[in-house]
Coordinates of C-alpha atoms and ligand atoms in Angstrom, one line a residue:
M15 CA 4.6 34.9 22.0
I16 CA 1.6 33.9 24.4
I17 CA 1.8 31.4 26.6
L18 CA -0.8 29.0 27.7
R19 CA -1.1 26.4 30.7
T20 CA -2.4 23.2 30.7
G21 CA -5.4 21.5 32.4
R22 CA -8.7 22.7 32.9
F23 CA -7.4 26.6 33.0
A24 CA -5.8 26.1 29.5
I25 CA -9.9 24.4 28.2
R26 CA -11.1 27.7 29.6
Q27 CA -8.5 29.5 28.3
Q28 CA -8.9 28.1 25.0
K29 CA -12.7 28.5 25.0
L30 CA -12.8 32.5 25.9
L31 CA -9.7 33.0 23.1
T32 CA -11.8 31.1 20.7
D33 CA -15.0 33.6 21.7
L34 CA -12.8 36.8 21.5
V35 CA -11.4 35.7 18.0
S36 CA -14.9 36.1 15.8
P37 CA -13.9 36.0 12.4
R38 CA -13.0 38.5 10.3
Q39 CA -11.2 41.0 12.3
P40 CA -7.8 41.7 12.6
K41 CA -6.3 40.7 15.7
P42 CA -2.9 42.7 16.1
W43 CA -2.4 41.5 19.3
L44 CA -1.6 38.1 18.0
Q45 CA 0.9 39.3 15.5
P46 CA 4.0 37.6 17.5
L47 CA 2.8 34.8 15.7
H48 CA 4.8 35.8 12.7
L49 CA 1.4 36.6 10.8
E50 CA 1.9 39.1 7.9
S51 CA -0.5 42.2 9.1
S52 CA -2.9 41.9 6.4
F53 CA -4.0 38.2 7.5
F54 CA -7.3 37.7 9.5
I55 CA -7.0 35.0 12.6
T56 CA -10.3 33.2 12.9
S57 CA -9.5 30.6 15.5
I58 CA -7.1 29.2 17.9
R59 CA -6.4 26.1 18.9
L60 CA -4.3 24.3 21.8
F61 CA -2.0 21.4 21.1
S62 CA 0.0 19.6 23.9
R63 CA -1.6 18.5 27.1
T64 CA 1.9 19.0 28.8
T65 CA 3.8 21.8 30.3
V66 CA 4.9 23.2 27.3
N67 CA 1.6 24.5 24.6
F68 CA 1.8 25.8 21.3
V69 CA -0.9 27.6 19.5
S70 CA -2.0 27.0 16.2
Y71 CA -4.0 29.4 14.3
K72 CA -6.1 29.6 10.9
T73 CA -6.4 32.6 9.1
Q74 CA -8.7 32.9 5.8
K75 CA -6.0 34.4 3.7
M76 CA -2.8 32.4 4.0
T77 CA -2.5 29.9 1.2
T78 CA 1.1 28.6 1.6
H79 CA 1.5 26.8 4.6
R80 CA 4.6 25.4 4.9
G81 CA 5.8 22.3 6.5
L82 CA 9.0 21.3 8.0
V83 CA 9.7 17.5 9.3
L84 CA 12.6 16.4 11.8
G85 CA 13.4 13.2 13.4
V86 CA 14.6 11.8 16.7
Y87 CA 15.7 8.5 18.1
D88 CA 14.9 6.7 21.3
P89 CA 17.4 8.2 23.6
I90 CA 20.7 6.2 24.3
K91 CA 21.3 6.5 28.1
E92 CA 20.3 4.3 30.5
D93 CA 20.0 6.9 33.6
V94 CA 17.5 9.0 32.0
S95 CA 17.4 11.2 35.5
K96 CA 20.9 12.9 34.5
C97 CA 20.0 13.3 31.0
G98 CA 20.0 16.8 29.4
E99 CA 19.5 18.6 26.2
A100 CA 22.8 17.1 24.9
D101 CA 21.6 13.3 25.4
I102 CA 18.9 13.8 22.7
V103 CA 19.6 11.6 19.7
G104 CA 18.9 13.8 17.1
T105 CA 19.1 13.5 13.0
P106 CA 21.8 15.6 11.4
A107 CA 18.8 18.1 10.5
F108 CA 17.3 17.8 13.7
Q109 CA 20.8 18.7 15.3
D110 CA 21.1 21.4 12.9
F111 CA 17.7 23.4 13.1
N112 CA 17.9 22.8 16.8
T113 CA 21.3 24.6 17.4
K114 CA 19.3 27.4 15.2
F115 CA 16.6 27.9 17.2
K116 CA 19.0 28.0 20.8
G117 CA 17.7 24.4 21.5
A118 CA 14.1 25.5 21.8
L119 CA 13.1 21.9 20.1
G120 CA 15.4 19.8 22.4
K121 CA 13.8 22.1 25.4
T122 CA 10.7 20.8 24.5
L123 CA 11.1 17.4 24.0
I124 CA 12.8 17.1 27.1
N125 CA 9.5 18.9 29.0
T126 CA 7.2 16.6 26.8
G127 CA 8.7 13.9 28.3
Y128 CA 11.5 12.6 25.5
F129 CA 13.7 11.1 28.4
N130 CA 10.5 8.9 30.1
G131 CA 9.4 6.9 26.7
K132 CA 6.8 9.3 25.8
M133 CA 8.4 10.1 22.0
K134 CA 8.0 6.9 21.0
R135 CA 8.2 6.2 16.8
G136 CA 5.5 7.8 15.2
K137 CA 5.0 10.4 17.9
V138 CA 4.7 13.6 17.1
R139 CA 5.7 17.1 18.7
I140 CA 4.3 20.3 16.6
F141 CA 5.9 23.7 16.7
H142 CA 4.4 26.8 15.6
G143 CA 5.6 30.0 14.3
V144 CA 9.4 29.4 15.6
D145 CA 10.9 29.8 12.6
D146 CA 10.2 32.1 9.6
A147 CA 10.8 29.9 6.7
Y148 CA 8.0 27.3 7.7
T149 CA 4.7 28.1 9.2
T150 CA 5.2 24.6 11.2
I151 CA 7.7 22.4 12.0
V152 CA 6.9 18.4 13.1
V153 CA 9.5 16.2 15.3
V154 CA 8.6 12.9 15.1
G155 CA 10.0 9.6 17.0
L156 CA 12.2 7.5 14.9
G157 CA 12.3 4.4 17.6
S158 CA 15.5 2.8 17.8
K159 CA 18.9 3.8 16.3
Q160 CA 19.9 0.6 15.9
A161 CA 17.3 -0.9 14.5
G162 CA 17.8 -3.0 11.4
V163 CA 17.1 -6.5 10.0
N164 CA 15.1 -8.1 12.6
E165 CA 14.8 -12.0 11.8
L166 CA 12.1 -12.9 14.0
E167 CA 9.6 -10.1 12.4
Q168 CA 11.2 -10.9 9.0
W169 CA 11.4 -7.1 8.2
D170 CA 14.3 -4.3 8.2
E171 CA 13.0 -2.4 11.4
G172 CA 14.9 0.7 10.7
R173 CA 13.1 1.1 7.0
E174 CA 10.2 0.6 8.4
N175 CA 10.2 2.9 11.2
V176 CA 11.4 5.5 8.8
R177 CA 8.0 4.7 6.8
V178 CA 6.3 5.1 9.7
A179 CA 7.7 7.9 11.1
A180 CA 7.1 9.8 7.8
A181 CA 3.6 8.9 7.3
A182 CA 2.5 10.0 11.0
A183 CA 4.5 13.5 10.5
I184 CA 2.7 14.1 7.0
R185 CA -0.6 12.8 8.7
Q186 CA 0.0 15.7 11.0
L187 CA 0.7 18.6 8.7
Q188 CA -2.1 17.1 6.7
E189 CA -4.3 17.5 9.7
I190 CA -3.4 21.3 9.9
S191 CA -4.1 22.0 5.8
C192 CA 0.0 22.1 5.4
T193 CA 0.2 22.9 1.5
E194 CA 4.2 21.9 1.2
A195 CA 6.8 20.6 3.3
E196 CA 10.2 19.6 3.2
L197 CA 11.0 16.3 4.9
D198 CA 13.9 15.1 6.7
T199 CA 14.6 11.7 5.1
F200 CA 16.1 9.9 8.3
G201 CA 18.9 8.4 6.3
D202 CA 16.8 6.7 4.0
D203 CA 15.1 8.5 1.2
E204 CA 13.6 6.0 -0.5
A205 CA 11.9 4.2 2.6
A206 CA 10.9 8.1 4.1
A207 CA 9.5 8.9 0.1
E208 CA 7.1 5.4 0.6
G209 CA 5.6 6.1 3.9
S210 CA 4.9 9.8 3.0
F211 CA 3.0 9.1 -0.6
L212 CA 1.4 6.2 1.1
Q213 CA 0.0 7.9 3.6
M214 CA -1.2 11.1 1.3
Y215 CA -3.1 8.5 -0.6
S216 CA -7.0 8.5 -0.2
F217 CA -9.8 7.5 -2.5
D218 CA -11.8 10.3 -2.9
E219 CA -12.2 11.3 -6.7
L220 CA -15.7 10.4 -6.7
K221 CA -16.8 13.0 -3.4
H222 CA -17.3 16.6 -3.9
P223 CA -14.0 18.5 -4.3
D224 CA -14.5 20.1 -1.2
K225 CA -14.7 17.4 0.7
R226 CA -11.2 15.6 -0.6
K227 CA -8.1 15.4 0.9
Q228 CA -5.6 18.0 -0.1
A229 CA -2.2 16.4 -0.7
I230 CA 0.8 18.2 0.4
S231 CA 3.6 19.0 -2.7
L232 CA 6.9 17.1 -0.9
R233 CA 10.1 17.2 -1.2
P234 CA 13.5 15.9 0.9
L235 CA 15.2 18.3 3.1
E236 CA 18.7 17.3 0.9
K237 CA 19.0 16.7 -2.3
S238 CA 18.6 12.4 -2.8
R239 CA 21.7 10.5 -3.9
N240 CA 21.0 8.0 -6.5
G241 CA 17.7 8.6 -7.5
E242 CA 16.3 7.2 -4.3
W243 CA 13.6 9.6 -3.3
D244 CA 12.1 9.2 -6.9
S245 CA 12.3 5.4 -6.7
G246 CA 10.5 5.8 -3.4
V247 CA 7.9 7.9 -5.1
L248 CA 7.3 5.8 -7.7
L249 CA 6.9 2.6 -5.7
A250 CA 4.4 4.3 -3.5
E251 CA 2.8 6.1 -6.7
G252 CA 2.5 2.2 -8.0
Q253 CA 0.6 1.0 -5.1
N254 CA -2.2 3.7 -4.7
Y255 CA -2.6 3.2 -8.5
V256 CA -3.6 -0.6 -7.5
R257 CA -5.5 1.1 -4.6
T258 CA -7.5 2.9 -6.9
L259 CA -8.2 0.3 -9.2
M260 CA -9.3 -1.7 -6.2
E261 CA -11.5 1.1 -4.5
T262 CA -13.3 1.8 -7.4
P263 CA -16.8 0.7 -7.5
S264 CA -17.5 -2.7 -9.4
N265 CA -20.6 -0.8 -11.3
L266 CA -17.8 1.8 -12.9
K267 CA -15.1 -1.3 -14.1
L268 CA -17.6 -3.9 -15.6
P269 CA -14.5 -6.2 -17.3
P270 CA -14.5 -4.4 -20.7
V271 CA -14.3 -1.3 -18.8
L272 CA -11.7 -2.2 -16.5
A273 CA -9.7 -3.9 -19.4
E274 CA -10.2 -0.4 -21.7
R275 CA -8.9 1.8 -18.3
I276 CA -5.5 0.4 -17.4
A277 CA -4.8 -0.3 -21.6
K278 CA -5.4 3.6 -21.6
D279 CA -2.9 4.4 -18.4
L280 CA -0.1 2.0 -19.4
S281 CA -0.4 1.9 -23.0
S282 CA 1.1 5.7 -23.2
V283 CA 4.1 4.5 -20.8
P284 CA 7.7 3.7 -22.8
N285 CA 8.2 0.0 -23.5
L286 CA 4.8 -1.1 -22.5
T287 CA 2.6 -2.7 -25.0
V288 CA -1.0 -3.8 -23.8
T289 CA -3.6 -5.9 -25.3
I290 CA -6.9 -6.8 -25.1
R291 CA -8.6 -10.1 -25.7
D292 CA -12.2 -11.3 -26.0
E293 CA -14.5 -14.0 -25.1
Q294 CA -14.0 -15.1 -28.8
W295 CA -10.7 -15.6 -28.6
A296 CA -10.9 -16.9 -25.0
E297 CA -12.8 -19.5 -26.6
Q298 CA -10.4 -20.6 -29.4
K299 CA -8.0 -20.7 -27.3
G300 CA -10.1 -23.4 -25.3
M301 CA -10.3 -21.1 -22.0
G302 CA -13.4 -23.0 -20.6
A303 CA -13.0 -22.2 -17.1
L304 CA -12.8 -18.8 -17.2
L305 CA -15.8 -18.7 -19.6
S306 CA -18.2 -20.7 -17.2
V307 CA -17.3 -17.7 -14.6
S308 CA -18.5 -14.5 -16.7
H309 CA -21.1 -17.0 -17.7
G310 CA -23.7 -15.7 -14.9
S311 CA -22.6 -12.2 -16.0
S312 CA -24.6 -9.9 -18.7
V313 CA -21.0 -8.5 -19.1
P314 CA -17.9 -10.3 -21.1
A315 CA -14.8 -11.3 -19.8
R316 CA -11.4 -10.1 -21.0
L317 CA -7.9 -11.5 -20.8
L318 CA -5.5 -8.3 -20.6
E319 CA -1.4 -8.9 -21.8
I320 CA 0.8 -6.4 -20.6
S321 CA 4.3 -6.9 -21.7
Y322 CA 7.0 -4.6 -21.0
K323 CA 10.5 -4.9 -23.3
G324 CA 13.0 -3.3 -20.8
C325 CA 16.1 -5.2 -22.0
G326 CA 17.3 -7.0 -25.4
G327 CA 15.9 -10.7 -26.3
D328 CA 12.1 -12.2 -26.9
D329 CA 11.7 -14.3 -23.6
Y330 CA 10.8 -13.2 -20.1
H331 CA 12.4 -12.9 -17.0
A332 CA 8.7 -13.2 -15.4
I333 CA 5.1 -13.7 -15.8
V334 CA 2.8 -12.2 -13.7
V335 CA -0.6 -13.5 -13.7
G336 CA -3.2 -11.6 -11.6
K337 CA -7.1 -12.8 -10.7
G338 CA -9.2 -9.8 -12.1
I339 CA -12.8 -11.0 -10.4
T340 CA -14.5 -7.3 -10.6
F341 CA -17.3 -8.5 -8.3
D342 CA -17.7 -11.6 -6.8
T343 CA -21.2 -12.5 -5.8
G344 CA -20.5 -16.1 -5.5
G345 CA -22.4 -16.9 -8.1
I346 CA -25.2 -19.1 -7.7
S347 CA -23.5 -20.3 -4.5
L348 CA -24.0 -17.1 -3.2
K349 CA -21.9 -15.1 -0.4
P350 CA -23.2 -13.8 2.3
A351 CA -24.8 -10.2 2.3
A352 CA -22.4 -8.6 5.3
N353 CA -19.6 -7.1 3.8
M354 CA -20.2 -8.2 0.2
D355 CA -18.9 -4.7 -0.9
L356 CA -15.6 -5.9 -0.1
M357 CA -15.8 -8.0 -3.0
R358 CA -14.8 -5.0 -5.7
G359 CA -11.4 -5.7 -4.4
D360 CA -11.5 -9.4 -5.9
M361 CA -9.4 -7.9 -8.8
G362 CA -6.9 -7.0 -6.5
G363 CA -4.4 -9.5 -8.4
A364 CA -4.6 -7.8 -11.4
A365 CA -4.8 -4.8 -10.5
C366 CA -1.3 -5.6 -8.7
T367 CA -0.5 -6.8 -12.0
A368 CA -1.4 -4.2 -13.8
G369 CA 0.6 -1.6 -11.5
A370 CA 3.8 -4.0 -10.8
L371 CA 4.3 -3.4 -15.0
L372 CA 3.7 0.7 -14.9
T373 CA 6.1 0.8 -12.2
V374 CA 8.8 -1.5 -13.3
A375 CA 8.2 0.5 -16.6
K376 CA 9.0 4.0 -15.0
L377 CA 11.7 2.5 -13.1
K378 CA 12.9 2.0 -16.7
L379 CA 14.3 -1.9 -14.9
P380 CA 16.3 -3.9 -18.0
I381 CA 14.3 -6.6 -17.5
N382 CA 11.5 -8.3 -19.7
L383 CA 7.9 -8.9 -18.0
L384 CA 4.6 -9.9 -19.2
G385 CA 1.7 -9.6 -17.2
L386 CA -1.9 -11.6 -17.8
L387 CA -5.0 -10.6 -16.1
P388 CA -8.0 -12.9 -16.7
I389 CA -10.7 -10.5 -16.0
A390 CA -14.6 -11.6 -14.9
E391 CA -17.5 -10.7 -13.2
N392 CA -19.1 -13.8 -10.9
M393 CA -22.5 -13.2 -11.0
P394 CA -26.1 -15.7 -10.5
G395 CA -27.3 -14.8 -13.9
S396 CA -29.7 -17.5 -15.5
T397 CA -27.2 -18.7 -17.8
A398 CA -24.6 -19.1 -14.4
T399 CA -22.8 -22.0 -13.6
R400 CA -24.4 -24.5 -11.4
P401 CA -22.8 -26.5 -8.7
G402 CA -22.1 -29.7 -10.5
D403 CA -21.5 -28.4 -13.8
V404 CA -18.3 -29.4 -15.8
V405 CA -16.3 -27.4 -18.0
R406 CA -12.8 -28.3 -19.7
A407 CA -9.8 -25.9 -19.0
M408 CA -7.4 -24.8 -21.6
N409 CA -4.9 -27.8 -20.8
G410 CA -7.9 -30.0 -21.4
K411 CA -8.3 -31.1 -17.5
T412 CA -12.0 -31.5 -17.0
I413 CA -13.2 -29.6 -13.7
Q414 CA -16.1 -30.5 -11.7
I415 CA -17.6 -27.0 -10.2
D416 CA -18.9 -27.9 -7.0
N417 CA -18.8 -24.3 -5.4
T418 CA -19.3 -21.0 -8.0
D419 CA -17.9 -19.2 -5.5
A420 CA -14.5 -20.7 -6.1
E421 CA -14.6 -18.7 -9.1
G422 CA -10.7 -17.3 -8.7
R423 CA -8.8 -20.9 -9.3
L424 CA -10.7 -21.5 -12.3
I425 CA -9.8 -18.1 -14.3
L426 CA -6.3 -18.3 -12.9
A427 CA -6.3 -22.0 -14.4
D428 CA -6.8 -20.7 -17.5
A429 CA -4.2 -18.0 -17.2
L430 CA -1.5 -20.2 -15.8
C431 CA -2.2 -22.5 -19.0
Y432 CA -1.7 -20.0 -21.4
A433 CA 1.2 -18.1 -19.7
Q434 CA 2.9 -21.5 -20.1
E435 CA 2.9 -21.0 -23.6
F436 CA 5.6 -18.4 -23.5
K437 CA 9.3 -19.0 -22.7
S438 CA 9.6 -17.0 -19.6
K439 CA 12.0 -17.8 -16.4
F440 CA 9.2 -17.8 -13.7
I441 CA 5.6 -17.2 -13.2
V442 CA 4.1 -16.2 -10.4
D443 CA 0.4 -15.6 -9.6
L444 CA -1.4 -13.5 -7.4
A445 CA -4.7 -13.6 -6.3
T446 CA -7.2 -12.8 -3.1
L447 CA -8.1 -16.2 -3.7
T448 CA -9.1 -17.4 -0.3
G449 CA -10.6 -16.4 2.7
A450 CA -8.7 -19.0 4.6
I451 CA -5.2 -17.0 4.2
R452 CA -6.8 -14.2 6.1
I453 CA -7.8 -17.0 9.1
A454 CA -3.9 -18.4 8.6
L455 CA -2.3 -14.6 8.7
G456 CA -4.4 -11.9 9.0
G457 CA -2.9 -8.8 7.2
A458 CA 0.8 -9.7 8.6
A459 CA 1.9 -11.3 5.3
A460 CA 1.0 -12.7 2.3
G461 CA 0.9 -16.0 1.8
V462 CA 3.3 -17.6 -0.8
F463 CA 3.3 -21.5 -2.0
T464 CA 5.8 -22.5 -4.6
N465 CA 8.0 -25.3 -6.2
N466 CA 11.2 -23.3 -6.5
T467 CA 12.8 -22.7 -2.7
K468 CA 15.3 -20.1 -4.6
A469 CA 12.7 -17.9 -6.0
W470 CA 11.0 -18.2 -2.6
Q471 CA 14.5 -16.8 -0.5
L472 CA 14.2 -14.3 -2.9
M473 CA 11.1 -13.0 -2.6
L474 CA 11.4 -13.3 1.2
Q475 CA 14.6 -11.2 0.8
S476 CA 12.4 -8.7 -1.2
S477 CA 10.0 -8.2 1.3
I478 CA 12.6 -7.8 4.5
R479 CA 13.6 -4.9 2.6
T480 CA 10.0 -3.9 1.5
G481 CA 7.9 -4.3 5.1
D482 CA 5.6 -5.9 2.6
R483 CA 6.1 -9.5 4.4
V484 CA 5.4 -12.9 2.9
W485 CA 5.1 -16.3 4.7
R486 CA 5.6 -19.4 3.0
M487 CA 3.1 -22.0 2.6
P488 CA 3.1 -25.9 1.7
L489 CA 2.6 -27.4 -1.8
F490 CA 2.5 -31.0 -0.2
K491 CA 0.6 -33.9 -2.6
T492 CA -2.0 -34.3 -0.2
Y493 CA -3.3 -31.0 -0.8
A494 CA -3.9 -31.1 -4.8
D495 CA -5.2 -35.2 -4.0
K496 CA -8.2 -33.7 -2.1
M497 CA -9.0 -32.0 -5.5
T498 CA -8.7 -34.5 -7.8
D499 CA -10.3 -37.2 -6.2
C500 CA -13.7 -36.1 -7.9
H501 CA -16.6 -38.0 -9.0
L502 CA -17.2 -36.4 -12.5
A503 CA -14.2 -35.2 -13.8
D504 CA -10.8 -34.6 -13.8
I505 CA -10.4 -32.0 -10.9
N506 CA -12.8 -30.9 -8.2
N507 CA -13.1 -26.9 -7.5
I508 CA -13.2 -27.4 -3.8
G509 CA -11.8 -29.9 -1.5
G510 CA -13.1 -32.2 0.7
A511 CA -13.9 -31.6 4.5
G512 CA -13.3 -27.4 3.9
L513 CA -10.0 -27.8 5.9
G514 CA -6.5 -26.0 4.8
G515 CA -8.2 -24.1 2.2
S516 CA -5.8 -22.1 1.2
C517 CA -3.5 -25.0 0.7
T518 CA -6.1 -27.0 -1.4
A519 CA -7.0 -24.0 -3.5
A520 CA -2.9 -24.0 -4.3
G521 CA -2.9 -27.9 -4.8
F522 CA -5.9 -26.9 -7.3
L523 CA -3.3 -24.4 -9.4
S524 CA -0.5 -27.1 -9.4
E525 CA -2.6 -29.1 -11.2
F526 CA -2.4 -26.8 -14.4
I527 CA 1.6 -26.5 -13.8
K528 CA 4.0 -28.5 -15.9
K529 CA 6.2 -30.7 -14.3
D530 CA 9.0 -27.9 -14.9
T531 CA 7.4 -24.9 -14.9
K532 CA 9.0 -22.7 -12.5
W533 CA 6.0 -21.2 -10.3
M534 CA 4.3 -19.1 -7.1
H535 CA 1.3 -18.6 -6.6
M536 CA 0.5 -15.7 -3.7
D537 CA -2.9 -15.7 -2.0
I538 CA -3.4 -12.1 -0.8
A539 CA -6.8 -12.0 0.4
G540 CA -5.2 -11.3 3.9
V541 CA -3.1 -8.6 3.0
S542 CA -5.6 -6.3 0.0
E543 CA -7.4 -4.7 2.9
N544 CA -5.8 -2.6 5.7
K545 CA -7.8 -2.4 9.1
E546 CA -5.0 -1.2 11.2
E547 CA -2.0 -3.3 10.8
V548 CA -0.1 -1.1 8.5
P549 CA 0.4 2.3 10.2
Y550 CA 1.6 4.0 6.9
L551 CA -1.7 3.2 5.0
R552 CA -5.7 4.5 5.6
K553 CA -7.9 2.0 6.1
G554 CA -9.2 0.6 2.7
F555 CA -7.6 -1.5 0.2
T556 CA -3.8 -1.5 0.5
G557 CA -2.3 -2.1 -3.1
R558 CA -0.5 -4.7 -1.3
P559 CA 2.1 -6.7 -2.1
L560 CA 3.0 -4.4 -5.4
R561 CA 6.5 -3.0 -3.8
T562 CA 7.5 -6.5 -3.0
L563 CA 6.7 -7.7 -6.2
V564 CA 8.5 -5.5 -8.2
Q565 CA 11.5 -6.0 -5.6
F566 CA 11.3 -9.9 -6.6
V567 CA 11.2 -9.1 -10.4
Q568 CA 14.3 -6.5 -10.3
Q569 CA 16.1 -9.4 -8.5
L570 CA 14.8 -12.4 -10.5
E571 CA 17.1 -10.8 -13.5
K572 CA 20.1 -11.4 -11.3
E573 CA 19.9 -14.9 -10.4
T574 CA 19.9 -18.3 -11.5
L575 CA 16.3 -20.2 -9.9
Ligands
BES626 N1 -12.8 -13.7 -3.5 C1 -12.9 -14.8 -2.4 C2 -12.0 -15.2 -1.3 C3 -12.2 -13.7 -0.4 C4 -12.5 -14.1 0.7 C5 -11.1 -12.8 -1.0 C6 -12.2 -12.6 1.7 C7 -11.3 -11.0 0.1 C8 -11.7 -11.5 1.0 C9 -13.0 -16.2 -3.4 O1 -13.4 -16.0 -4.4 C10 -13.8 -17.5 -2.5 O2 -15.0 -17.1 -2.5 N2 -13.2 -18.4 -2.1 C11 -14.0 -19.0 -1.5 C12 -13.3 -20.6 -1.4 C13 -14.6 -21.8 -0.9 C14 -15.4 -21.6 -1.6 C15 -13.9 -22.6 -1.6 C16 -13.6 -19.0 0.2 O3 -13.0 -18.0 0.4 O4 -14.7 -19.3 1.1
ZN627 ZN1 -15.6 -16.4 -4.8
ZN628 ZN1 -12.8 -14.4 -5.8

C-alpha cells in the first residue's frame, strides 16, 4: 500500500511520482494497487487534502473501470467529540461494505471530518483499490436521515437529497472515466435513478467523439422493488429528450424539420399517433395569430398533434399545449444581441409536451392524453408582421400586435382555441412565455396560472414529489383588462406600462379560454435554463418541468376537478 502525506510534501511527492512514472513502462513496484501485471501505469494523482490520501491511477489497457456508490447520512449525536465509528449513520449497504472492509470506510470518514460537518449532502470520499470487485468506491453524504417534506421549501427534501447525492457520486465517477457502476439507491430507487441519469446527460452529439462525455453503465446495487428504478430512468430520459430538443441549434430544427423529427421519434412507440398539420390546414382553421408569426420567416409553421391512448374511450384526460418557437429573434421588435442564442430554446414548451407524451407512453400510464404543438420561427423578414398590425385568431377575436416579440401568446391563442374542439377534462399549456417570470421566480419554480384550485393543488403535490417546483400566480381580471383595452382590435398583445408582464400574458391567454374550460398556464421561461440552481443538472437547458407534468397528468386521472 502506498501512503502519501498531505500539504506541500504531498504535492512534491506527487510530482516526483509523476516524473518517475513515464508512459509505457510496467511498474511492478506499484502492484499493490490491485492491477493485473500486464497493465501499464501512466499517471498518478492524489486525492483528498486531509490526513488520509488515496492514490488514483490511469492505465492504458484497463477497459472496465467498475465503481460502487454508498451513502452516509449526517451524524445524529450532538456531542461529536465522543463519537466513534459506531456512530456513523450509513445506509444498510454502507454498513455491510464497511464491515466487509473491517471498518476502513468509517475510519477514513472520521479522519476526513465526518463528525465536523465536512461530509454534508453531496460531499464525496473516494476509495481506490480496497475491493477486488470495484476499482473505485465513492461514499457520498445524504444529508439528514430525518429529511422529509419541507413545507416552506415546498418539496420532499429526502427525495431531493437522494437525487443530489446520487448525482454528486456519478459526477465523481465520470470524472475518473468509470465505465460501469453499481449504486446504493439510498432507500429511493426512483429518485436515485433520476438524479444519476439527469446528471450523466450532456448535449455533445455535435462534437467529435473524443470530446463526448462517456455514460456509465449503471444499475442499482439491489434489485429494484415495483419497477421504481425503471420509472426513474424513464422520467430522467424523458427530461433528457426535452433537453436535447432544446439544445439543438435552430438551423437544425426549422419548424417542418422539428415536426418530422418528433413524429419520427414518437410514432414507433405503442399507443402514440402523430399528425403533422401544415399552413394550409391552419389557414382553413382560421389560425391568423399562428400564421402572423411564421410570416416573418421563409420557413412555414406546423402544428403537431400527438395522441396517446392508454385506456378506453375517446375523451382525453388532459390536453397539453406547448409553445414551439424554434427561434425567437423578436421579429420586427428585434431583441438585443446579447444571449440571443438562448432563444433556440423558445420551443421548450413544445419539447416538454412531446417529452411528456413519450414518457407517459413508455410508462404505459392508463390515461388518454393529447399534445398540441404549434411550431413556428419568429423572424423579421420582409413579410413579417409590423407593430400595429391586426390579425384574427381562430375564435374570431381580433388582435392588435403592438410588439412582435410577444409572439408566444399568439401561437398559443390559436392552439388553445383548437384544443377546446376536443373533449377533455383539463387543458394545460406550457410556454417559455415571459422574461418577467425569470425576474419574479428565477430558476426556482415555474409560474402557474389556473382557473381551477383543485388542479393547482394537484400540480403542487406533484411538484413536491419531483422537486421540480411550481408557484401559483394570479389570474386577476385587472390583468386581462389591460390587454382588452385596445385601440384597433378586440385585444392587444402587450399590456400598458409593461408591469406584471407574466400576469398580463396569462390574462391575454385567458381571453381565448371558454367560460367552462378548466385550464392552467405554466410560464416556464425561468426554469428552462440551469445556471447552478439544480445541482443534478449541468449548465444549459433543463427539460423542466417534465417530471412534474408527467406526475400531474398521472394523478389527474384519479381526481375530479
Ligand atoms: N421568448 C420570450 C420570453 C423569454 C425570455 C424566454 C427569456 C426565455 C428567456 C418571449 O417571446 C418574449 O420575448 N417575451 C417578451 C414579452 C414582451 C415583449 C411583452 C418579454 O418577456 O420581454
Ligand atoms: Zn418573443
Ligand atoms: Zn418567445
